[in-house]
Coordinates of C-alpha atoms and ligand atoms in Angstrom, one line a residue:
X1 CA 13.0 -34.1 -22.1
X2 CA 14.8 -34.2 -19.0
X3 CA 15.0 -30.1 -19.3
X4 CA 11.3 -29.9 -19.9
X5 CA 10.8 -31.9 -17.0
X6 CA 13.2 -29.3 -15.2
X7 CA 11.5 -26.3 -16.4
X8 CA 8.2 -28.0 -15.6
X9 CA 9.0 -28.4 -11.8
X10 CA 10.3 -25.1 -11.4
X11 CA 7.2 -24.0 -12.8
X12 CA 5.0 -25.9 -10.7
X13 CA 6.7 -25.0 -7.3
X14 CA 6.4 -21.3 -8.1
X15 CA 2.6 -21.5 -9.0
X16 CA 2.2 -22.8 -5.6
X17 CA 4.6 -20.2 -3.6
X18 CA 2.6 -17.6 -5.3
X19 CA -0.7 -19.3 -4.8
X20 CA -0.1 -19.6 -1.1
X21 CA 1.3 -16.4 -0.7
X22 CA -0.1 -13.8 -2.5
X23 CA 0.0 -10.5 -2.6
X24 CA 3.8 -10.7 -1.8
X25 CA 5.4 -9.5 -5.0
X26 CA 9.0 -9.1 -3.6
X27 CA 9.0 -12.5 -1.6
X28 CA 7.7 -14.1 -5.0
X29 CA 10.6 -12.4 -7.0
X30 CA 13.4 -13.8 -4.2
X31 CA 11.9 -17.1 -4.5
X32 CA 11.7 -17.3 -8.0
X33 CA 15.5 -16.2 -8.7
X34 CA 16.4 -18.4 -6.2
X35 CA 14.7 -21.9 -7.5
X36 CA 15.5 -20.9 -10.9
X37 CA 19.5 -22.2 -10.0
X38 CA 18.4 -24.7 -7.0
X39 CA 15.4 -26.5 -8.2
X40 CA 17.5 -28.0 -11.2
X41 CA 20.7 -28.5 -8.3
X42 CA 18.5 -30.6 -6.1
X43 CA 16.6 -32.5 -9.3
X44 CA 20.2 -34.1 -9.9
X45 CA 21.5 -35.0 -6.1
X46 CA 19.3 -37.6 -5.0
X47 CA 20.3 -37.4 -1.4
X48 CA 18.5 -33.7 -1.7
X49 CA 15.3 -35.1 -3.7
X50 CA 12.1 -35.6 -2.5
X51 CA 12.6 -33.7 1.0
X52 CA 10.4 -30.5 0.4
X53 CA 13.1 -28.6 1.4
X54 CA 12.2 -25.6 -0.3
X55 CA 8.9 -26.3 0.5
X56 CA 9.8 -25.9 4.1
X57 CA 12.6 -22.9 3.8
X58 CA 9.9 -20.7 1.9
X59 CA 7.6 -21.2 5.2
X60 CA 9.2 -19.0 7.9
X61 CA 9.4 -20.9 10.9
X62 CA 7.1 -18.2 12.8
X63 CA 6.1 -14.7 11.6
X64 CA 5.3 -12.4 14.3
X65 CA 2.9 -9.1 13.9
X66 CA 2.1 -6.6 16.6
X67 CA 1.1 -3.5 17.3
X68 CA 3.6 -0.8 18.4
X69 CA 1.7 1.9 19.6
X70 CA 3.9 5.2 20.5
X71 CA 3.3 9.2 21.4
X72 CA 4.8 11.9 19.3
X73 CA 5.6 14.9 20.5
X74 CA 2.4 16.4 20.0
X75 CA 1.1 14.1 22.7
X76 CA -1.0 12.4 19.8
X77 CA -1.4 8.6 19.7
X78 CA 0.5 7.0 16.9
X79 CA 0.1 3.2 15.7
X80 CA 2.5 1.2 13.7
X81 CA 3.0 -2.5 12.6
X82 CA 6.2 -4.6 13.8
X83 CA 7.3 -7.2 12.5
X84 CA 9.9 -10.0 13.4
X85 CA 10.5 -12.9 10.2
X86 CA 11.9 -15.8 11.8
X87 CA 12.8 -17.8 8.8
X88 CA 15.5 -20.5 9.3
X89 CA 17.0 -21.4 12.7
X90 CA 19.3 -24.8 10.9
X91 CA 22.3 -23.6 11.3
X92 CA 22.4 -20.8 14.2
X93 CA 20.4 -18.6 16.4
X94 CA 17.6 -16.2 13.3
X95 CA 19.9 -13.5 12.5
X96 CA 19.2 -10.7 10.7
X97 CA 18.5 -6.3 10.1
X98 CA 15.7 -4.3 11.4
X99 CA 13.8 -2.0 8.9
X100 CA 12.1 1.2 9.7
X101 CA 10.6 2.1 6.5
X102 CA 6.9 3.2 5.4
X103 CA 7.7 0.6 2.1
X104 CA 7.5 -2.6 5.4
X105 CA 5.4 -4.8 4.9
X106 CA 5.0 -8.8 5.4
X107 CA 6.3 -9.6 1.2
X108 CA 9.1 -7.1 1.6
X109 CA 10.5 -8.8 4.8
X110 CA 10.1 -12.2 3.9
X111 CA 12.1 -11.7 1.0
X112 CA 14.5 -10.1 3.1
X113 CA 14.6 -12.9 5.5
X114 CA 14.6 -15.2 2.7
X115 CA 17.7 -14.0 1.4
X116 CA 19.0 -13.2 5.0
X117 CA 19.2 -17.3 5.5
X118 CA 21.0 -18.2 2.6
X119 CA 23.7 -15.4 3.1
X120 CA 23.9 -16.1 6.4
X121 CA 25.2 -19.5 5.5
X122 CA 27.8 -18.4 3.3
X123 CA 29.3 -16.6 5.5
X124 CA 30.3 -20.1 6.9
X125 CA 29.2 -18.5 10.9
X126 CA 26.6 -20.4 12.6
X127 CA 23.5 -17.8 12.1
X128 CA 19.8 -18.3 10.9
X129 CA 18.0 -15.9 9.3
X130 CA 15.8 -13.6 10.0
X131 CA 14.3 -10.2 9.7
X132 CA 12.1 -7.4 10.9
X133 CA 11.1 -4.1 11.4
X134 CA 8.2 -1.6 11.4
X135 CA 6.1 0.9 9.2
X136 CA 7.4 3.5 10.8
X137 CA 8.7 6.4 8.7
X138 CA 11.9 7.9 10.7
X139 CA 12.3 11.1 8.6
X140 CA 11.0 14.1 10.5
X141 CA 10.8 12.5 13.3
X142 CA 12.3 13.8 16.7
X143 CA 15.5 12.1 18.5
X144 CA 13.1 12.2 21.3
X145 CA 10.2 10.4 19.0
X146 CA 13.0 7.7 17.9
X147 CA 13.1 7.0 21.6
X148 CA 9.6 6.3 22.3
X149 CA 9.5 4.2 19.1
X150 CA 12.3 1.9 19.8
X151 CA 10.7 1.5 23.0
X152 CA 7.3 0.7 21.6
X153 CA 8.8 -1.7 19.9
X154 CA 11.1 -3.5 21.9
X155 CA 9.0 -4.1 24.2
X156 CA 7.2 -6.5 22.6
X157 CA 9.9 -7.9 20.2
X158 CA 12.0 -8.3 23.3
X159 CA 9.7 -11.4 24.2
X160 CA 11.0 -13.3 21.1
X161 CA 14.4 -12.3 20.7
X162 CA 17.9 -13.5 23.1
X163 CA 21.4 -14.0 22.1
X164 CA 20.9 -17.9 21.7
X165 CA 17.7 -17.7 20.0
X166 CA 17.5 -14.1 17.6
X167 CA 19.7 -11.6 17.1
X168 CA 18.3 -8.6 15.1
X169 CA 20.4 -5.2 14.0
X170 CA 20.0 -2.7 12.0
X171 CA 18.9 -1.8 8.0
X172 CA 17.2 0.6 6.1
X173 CA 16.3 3.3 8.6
X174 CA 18.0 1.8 12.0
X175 CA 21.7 2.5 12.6
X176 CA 23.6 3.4 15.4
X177 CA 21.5 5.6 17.5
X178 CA 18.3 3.4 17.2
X179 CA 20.3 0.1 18.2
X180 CA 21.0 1.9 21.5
X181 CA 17.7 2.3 22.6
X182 CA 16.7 -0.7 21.4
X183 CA 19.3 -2.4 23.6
X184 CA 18.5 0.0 26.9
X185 CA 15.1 -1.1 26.9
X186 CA 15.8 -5.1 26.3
X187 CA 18.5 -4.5 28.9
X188 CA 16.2 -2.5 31.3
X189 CA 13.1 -5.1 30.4
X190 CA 14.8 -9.0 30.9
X191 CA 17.3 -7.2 33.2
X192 CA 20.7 -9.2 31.3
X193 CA 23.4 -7.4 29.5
X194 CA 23.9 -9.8 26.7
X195 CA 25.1 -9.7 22.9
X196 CA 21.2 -9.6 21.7
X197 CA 21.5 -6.6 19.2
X198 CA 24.3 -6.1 16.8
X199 CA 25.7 -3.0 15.5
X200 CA 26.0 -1.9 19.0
X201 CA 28.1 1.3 20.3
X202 CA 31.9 0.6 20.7
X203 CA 30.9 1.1 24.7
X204 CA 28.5 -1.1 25.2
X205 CA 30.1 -4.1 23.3
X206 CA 30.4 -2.8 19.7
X207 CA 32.8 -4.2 17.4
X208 CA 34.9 -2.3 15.1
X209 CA 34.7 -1.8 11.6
X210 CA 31.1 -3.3 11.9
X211 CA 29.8 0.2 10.4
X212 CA 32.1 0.2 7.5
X213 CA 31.5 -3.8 7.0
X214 CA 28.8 -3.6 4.6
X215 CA 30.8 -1.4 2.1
X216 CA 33.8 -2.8 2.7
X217 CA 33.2 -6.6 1.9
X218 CA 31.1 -5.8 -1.3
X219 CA 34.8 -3.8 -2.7
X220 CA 36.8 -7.1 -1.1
X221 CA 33.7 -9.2 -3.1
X222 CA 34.0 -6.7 -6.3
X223 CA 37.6 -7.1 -6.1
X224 CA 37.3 -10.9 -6.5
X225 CA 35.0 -10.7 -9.1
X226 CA 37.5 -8.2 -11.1
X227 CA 40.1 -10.2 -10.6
X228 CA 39.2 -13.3 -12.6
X229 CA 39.2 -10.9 -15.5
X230 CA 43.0 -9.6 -14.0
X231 CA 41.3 -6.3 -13.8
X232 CA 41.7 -4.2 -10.4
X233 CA 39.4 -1.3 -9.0
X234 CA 42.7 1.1 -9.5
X235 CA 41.4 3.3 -12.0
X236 CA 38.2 2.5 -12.7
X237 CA 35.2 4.2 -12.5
X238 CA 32.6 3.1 -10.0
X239 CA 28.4 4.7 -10.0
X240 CA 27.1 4.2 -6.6
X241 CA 23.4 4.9 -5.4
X242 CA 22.6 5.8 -2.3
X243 CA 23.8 7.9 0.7
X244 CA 23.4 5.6 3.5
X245 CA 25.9 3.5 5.6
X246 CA 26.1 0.4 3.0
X247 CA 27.1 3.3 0.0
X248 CA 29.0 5.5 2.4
X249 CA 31.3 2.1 3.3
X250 CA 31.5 1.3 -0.6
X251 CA 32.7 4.9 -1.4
X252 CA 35.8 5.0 1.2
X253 CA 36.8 1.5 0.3
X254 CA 36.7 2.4 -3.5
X255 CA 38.7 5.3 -3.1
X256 CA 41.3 3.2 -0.8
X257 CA 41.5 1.2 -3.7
X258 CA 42.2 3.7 -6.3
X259 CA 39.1 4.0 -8.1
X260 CA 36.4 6.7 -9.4
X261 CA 33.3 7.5 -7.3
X262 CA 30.8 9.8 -9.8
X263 CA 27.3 9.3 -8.1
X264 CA 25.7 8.8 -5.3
X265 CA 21.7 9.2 -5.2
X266 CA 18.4 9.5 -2.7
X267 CA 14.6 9.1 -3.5
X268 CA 14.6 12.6 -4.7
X269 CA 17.3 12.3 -7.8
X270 CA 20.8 11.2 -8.3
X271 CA 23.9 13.5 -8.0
X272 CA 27.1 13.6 -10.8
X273 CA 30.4 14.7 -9.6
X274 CA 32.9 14.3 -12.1
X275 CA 35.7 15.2 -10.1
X276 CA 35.0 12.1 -7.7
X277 CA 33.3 11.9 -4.0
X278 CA 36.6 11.7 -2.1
X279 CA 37.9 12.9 0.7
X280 CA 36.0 15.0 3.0
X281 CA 33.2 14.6 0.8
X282 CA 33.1 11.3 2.0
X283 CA 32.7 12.2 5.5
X284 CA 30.1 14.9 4.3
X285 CA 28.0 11.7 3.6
X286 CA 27.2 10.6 7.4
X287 CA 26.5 14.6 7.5
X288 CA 24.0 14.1 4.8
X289 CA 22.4 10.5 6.5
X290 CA 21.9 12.2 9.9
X291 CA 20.1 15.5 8.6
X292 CA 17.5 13.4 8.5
X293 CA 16.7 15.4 5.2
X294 CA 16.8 12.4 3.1
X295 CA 17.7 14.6 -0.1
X296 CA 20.9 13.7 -2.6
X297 CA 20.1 17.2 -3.8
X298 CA 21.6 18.5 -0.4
X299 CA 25.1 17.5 -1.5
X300 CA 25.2 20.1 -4.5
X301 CA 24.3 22.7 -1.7
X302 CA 27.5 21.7 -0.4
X303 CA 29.5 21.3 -3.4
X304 CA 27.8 23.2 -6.0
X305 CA 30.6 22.1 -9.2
X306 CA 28.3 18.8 -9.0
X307 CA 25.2 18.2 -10.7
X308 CA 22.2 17.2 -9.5
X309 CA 19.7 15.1 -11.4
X310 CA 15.8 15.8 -10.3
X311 CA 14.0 12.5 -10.5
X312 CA 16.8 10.0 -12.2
X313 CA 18.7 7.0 -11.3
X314 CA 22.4 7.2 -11.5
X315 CA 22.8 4.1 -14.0
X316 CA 22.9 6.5 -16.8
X317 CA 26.0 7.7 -16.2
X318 CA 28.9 5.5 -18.5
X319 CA 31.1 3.7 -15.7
X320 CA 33.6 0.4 -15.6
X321 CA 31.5 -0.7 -12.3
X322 CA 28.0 0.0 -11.1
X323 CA 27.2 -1.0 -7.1
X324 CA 23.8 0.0 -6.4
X325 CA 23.7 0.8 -2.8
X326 CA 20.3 2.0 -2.1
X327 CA 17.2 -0.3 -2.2
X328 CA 14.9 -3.7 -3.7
X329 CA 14.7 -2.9 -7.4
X330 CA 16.3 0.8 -7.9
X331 CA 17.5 -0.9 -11.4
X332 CA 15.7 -2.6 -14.3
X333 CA 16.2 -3.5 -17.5
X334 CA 16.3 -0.7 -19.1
X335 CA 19.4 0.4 -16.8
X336 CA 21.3 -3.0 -17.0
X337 CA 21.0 -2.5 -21.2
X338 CA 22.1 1.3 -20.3
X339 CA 24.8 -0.4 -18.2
X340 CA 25.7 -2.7 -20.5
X341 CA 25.7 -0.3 -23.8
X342 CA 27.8 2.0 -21.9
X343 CA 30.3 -0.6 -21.4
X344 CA 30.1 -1.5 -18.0
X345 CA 31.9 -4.8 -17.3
X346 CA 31.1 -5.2 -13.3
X347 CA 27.5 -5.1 -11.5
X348 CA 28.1 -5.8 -7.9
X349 CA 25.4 -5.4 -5.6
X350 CA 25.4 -3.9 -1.9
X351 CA 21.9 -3.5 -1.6
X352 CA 19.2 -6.6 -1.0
X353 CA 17.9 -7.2 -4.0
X354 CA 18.4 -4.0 -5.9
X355 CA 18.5 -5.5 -9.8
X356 CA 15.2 -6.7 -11.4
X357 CA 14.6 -10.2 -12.3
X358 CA 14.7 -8.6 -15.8
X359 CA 18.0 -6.8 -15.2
X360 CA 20.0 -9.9 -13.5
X361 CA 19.6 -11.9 -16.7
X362 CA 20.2 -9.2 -18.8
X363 CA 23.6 -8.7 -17.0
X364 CA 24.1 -13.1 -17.0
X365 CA 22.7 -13.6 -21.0
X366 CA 25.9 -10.2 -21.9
X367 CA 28.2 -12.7 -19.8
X368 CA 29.1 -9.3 -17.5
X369 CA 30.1 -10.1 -14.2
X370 CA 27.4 -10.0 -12.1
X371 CA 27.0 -10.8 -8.1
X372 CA 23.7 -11.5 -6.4
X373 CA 23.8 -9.0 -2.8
X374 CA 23.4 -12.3 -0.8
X375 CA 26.9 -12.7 -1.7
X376 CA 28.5 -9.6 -1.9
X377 CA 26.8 -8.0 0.6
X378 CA 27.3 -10.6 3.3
X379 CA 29.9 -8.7 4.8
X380 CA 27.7 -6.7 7.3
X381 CA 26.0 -10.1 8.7
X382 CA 29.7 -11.6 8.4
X383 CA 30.9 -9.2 10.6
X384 CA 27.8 -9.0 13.0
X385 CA 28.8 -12.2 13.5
X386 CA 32.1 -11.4 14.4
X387 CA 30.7 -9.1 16.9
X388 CA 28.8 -12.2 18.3
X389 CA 31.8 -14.0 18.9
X390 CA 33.4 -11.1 20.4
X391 CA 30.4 -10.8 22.8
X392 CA 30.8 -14.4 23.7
X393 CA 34.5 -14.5 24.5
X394 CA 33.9 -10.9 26.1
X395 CA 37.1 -9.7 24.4
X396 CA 37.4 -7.0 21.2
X397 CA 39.5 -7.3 18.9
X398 CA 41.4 -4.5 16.7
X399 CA 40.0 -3.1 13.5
X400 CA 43.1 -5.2 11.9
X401 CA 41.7 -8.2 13.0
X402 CA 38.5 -7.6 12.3
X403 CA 39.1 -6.5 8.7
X404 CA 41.5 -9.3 8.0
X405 CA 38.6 -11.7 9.1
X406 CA 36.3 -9.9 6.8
X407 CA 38.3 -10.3 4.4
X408 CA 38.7 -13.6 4.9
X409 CA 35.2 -14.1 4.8
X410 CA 34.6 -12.3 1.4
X411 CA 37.3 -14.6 -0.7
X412 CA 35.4 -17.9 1.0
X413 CA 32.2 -16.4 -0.9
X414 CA 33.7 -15.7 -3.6
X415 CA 35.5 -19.2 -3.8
X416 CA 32.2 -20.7 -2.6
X417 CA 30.4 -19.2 -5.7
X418 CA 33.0 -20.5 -8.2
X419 CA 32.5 -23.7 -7.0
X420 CA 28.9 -23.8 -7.8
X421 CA 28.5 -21.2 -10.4
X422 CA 31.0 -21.9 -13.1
X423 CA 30.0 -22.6 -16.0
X424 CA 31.5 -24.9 -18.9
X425 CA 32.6 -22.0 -20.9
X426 CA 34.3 -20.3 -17.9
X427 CA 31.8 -18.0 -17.3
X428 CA 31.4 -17.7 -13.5
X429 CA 27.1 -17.2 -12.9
X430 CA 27.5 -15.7 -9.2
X431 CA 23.2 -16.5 -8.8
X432 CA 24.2 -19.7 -9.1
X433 CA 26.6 -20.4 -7.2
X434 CA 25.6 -18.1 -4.5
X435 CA 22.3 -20.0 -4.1
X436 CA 23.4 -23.5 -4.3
X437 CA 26.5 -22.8 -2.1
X438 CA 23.9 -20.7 0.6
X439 CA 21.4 -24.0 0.0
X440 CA 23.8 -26.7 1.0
X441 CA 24.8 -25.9 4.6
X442 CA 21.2 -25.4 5.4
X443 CA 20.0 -28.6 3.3
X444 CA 22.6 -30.4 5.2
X445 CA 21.9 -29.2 9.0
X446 CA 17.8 -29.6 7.9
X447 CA 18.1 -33.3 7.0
X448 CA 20.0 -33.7 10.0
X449 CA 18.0 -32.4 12.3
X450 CA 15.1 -34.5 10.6
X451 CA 11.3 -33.0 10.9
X452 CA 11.1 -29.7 13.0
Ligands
LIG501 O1 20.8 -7.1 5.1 C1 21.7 -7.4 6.0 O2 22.5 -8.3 5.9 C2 21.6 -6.6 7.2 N1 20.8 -5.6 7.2 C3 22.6 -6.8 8.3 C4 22.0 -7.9 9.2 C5 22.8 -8.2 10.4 O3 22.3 -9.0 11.2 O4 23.9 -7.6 10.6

């Protein structure tokens, strides 16, 4: 009775998200995983009852839409959408990436911002969340072009952003280079040299280890995971996808650790090396990122004793761990039973939302260990906030410091998400705990803050 009841609820509260937003597949599919674990959480703590507090997280707080219109080289007129999600300001100023990707659209950055807020609170630092970014397609695009885009676009986002009220930095096609002119023209616009962007140069206020953070937390995070089981990463072989900053940081850390990089992988197919990415084949990544080739295949030019799979996904390959590294839903069911068949006994992810709905509870129904990217990935906000703090105190610290602190960070997730998530035969469900952990801090600072 009381599950049917349960089950009925989360039922009815999904058929309204998806009646009152639709069209937005991948914000459905965030909402969905997530009321799956909370719905029942807030059903049985009364002081959480009867608040619409989903009801209010799933509305952003303000969406904003303009038009960024830029000239290419050519001198021809271009026009492109940009976006900024503000979704949650209870517990800090909206924080959150920037994507520039022809895939942005309004569903795909509200589930990004959606996932940004509950991350963001487990992290334990006082940000929001947020996110935004543009249509724009990067790729093939002059350095020149990237300039005049940024611009574009700042201009107009700069009227809604500040470093006590949204602080954006980079994803999916915005990394180092693109944050600087982002900052030049807020800087040159409100005329203030302020800790508004994140990811910044190590000039101009920068914190170290901030590019590495992403990868580097989702290894401390897999590490955690592992070691429940009293397994380690030393000697265990880890399929990556991906060749962008987030994989690039999971590959050095993996190797630091001991362990067995075989694939990486881009739109166009995924790439085998037997002998492990190590080394200067590491480095050869950032090589590969800034072509702005966007082709895994690239990589066998390079090292021709790898292969080079036209058109496949990587999670066909038989490995201990599988971190998927790329994109939303690069791995569905039919991977996580490969996965799983294959013997896999670790899925971490690095990438927002990466797994199917499908996949995740294949992975949770095999009792594999499993973690949701709002946990494991957290690392790159974690440490963006660590670069806020730096910016505040107008000190910077040393990569030790930094690291330690990420570090730090990751166990508290990881401890956070056994609090919540285990379950009475042991079995630790990191969706669980990830999302009722994430939902607490903000359900607490919301009631507080009564009405807004
Ligand atoms: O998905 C993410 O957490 C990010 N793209 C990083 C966000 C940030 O503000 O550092």
């Amino acid at each position: 009775m009381m599950l049917q009841n349960i089950e009925k609820k989360i039922e009815d509260f999904i058929a309204r998200i998806e009646a009152r937003n639709p069209n937005e597949p991948e914000f459905l599919q965030a909402v969905k995983e997530f009321a799956h674990t909370v719905i029942p959480f807030i059903a049985s703590h009364e002081k959480y009852s009867g608040k619409k507090l989903l009801e209010r997280m799933t509305e952003p707080e303000r969406s904003i839409i303009f038009r960024v219109p830029w000239v290419d080289d050519q001198g021809e007129i271009r026009v492109n959408r940009g976006f900024r999600i503000q979704m949650n300001s209870a517990i800090g100023p909206y924080k959150g990436g920037l994507r520039f990707h022809p895939s942005v659209n309004l569903s795909v950055l509200k589930f990004l911002a959606f996932e940004q807020v509950f991350k963001n609170s487990l992290t334990t630092l006082p940000m929001g969340g947020g996110k935004g970014g543009s249509d724009f397609d990067p790729q093939g695009k002059s350095d020149m072009e990237i300039m005049r885009f940024c611009q574009a676009f700042m201009t107009e986002m700069c009227k809604h952003i500040g470093p006590e009220t949204d602080v954006p930095a980079g994803d999916i096609g915005v990394g180092a280079r693109e944050i600087g002119y982002l900052f030049g023209q807020y800087k040159k616009i409100r005329n203030e040299f302020t800790g508004v962007l994140t990811g910044k140069g190590l000039a101009y206020g920068g914190s170290l280890i901030r590019p590495e953070a992403t990868g580097y937390g989702v290894v401390y995070f897999c590490e955690q995971m592992l070691a429940t089981k009293g397994e380690k990463i030393e000697g265990k072989t880890v399929t990556v996808s991906g060749f962008g900053n987030v994989a690039w940081g999971v590959i050095k850390k993996i190797n630091a650790l001991g362990g067995k990089v075989l694939t990486i992988s881009g739109p166009d197919g995924y790439v085998y090396d037997k002998d492990g990415i190590s080394g200067e084949k590491i480095d050869f990544l950032l090589e590969l990122r800034d072509s702005g080739n966007n082709k895994a295949e690239d990589y066998v030019k390079k090292y021709p004793e790898a292969e080079f799979h036209a058109g496949k996904r990587p999670w066909e390959v038989p490995c201990d761990i599988a971190i998927p590294s790329a994109t939303q839903n690069e791995l569905n069911l039919e991977d996580a039973q490969k996965l799983v068949a294959n013997g896999s006994i670790c899925l971490t992810e690095a990438a927002n939302m990466p797994c199917t709905l499908e996949a995740i509870n294949h992975f949770i129904s095999q009792k594999v260990l499993f973690s949701p990217g709002k946990a494991s990935n957290a690392g790159g906000v974690a440490t963006s906030g660590l670069e806020m703090t730096q910016n505040s105190i107008r000190l910077n610290w040393s990569s030790e410091e930094v690291d330690q602190r990420l570090h730090e960070i990751m166990v508290g997730i990881h401890n956070a998400c056994m609090e919540y998530g285990k379950e009475e035969d042991g079995y630790i469900n990191y969706v669980k705990g990830a999302n009722i952990a994430g939902f607490v801090k903000v359900a607490e600072a919301m009631l507080a803050q009564g009405v807004v």
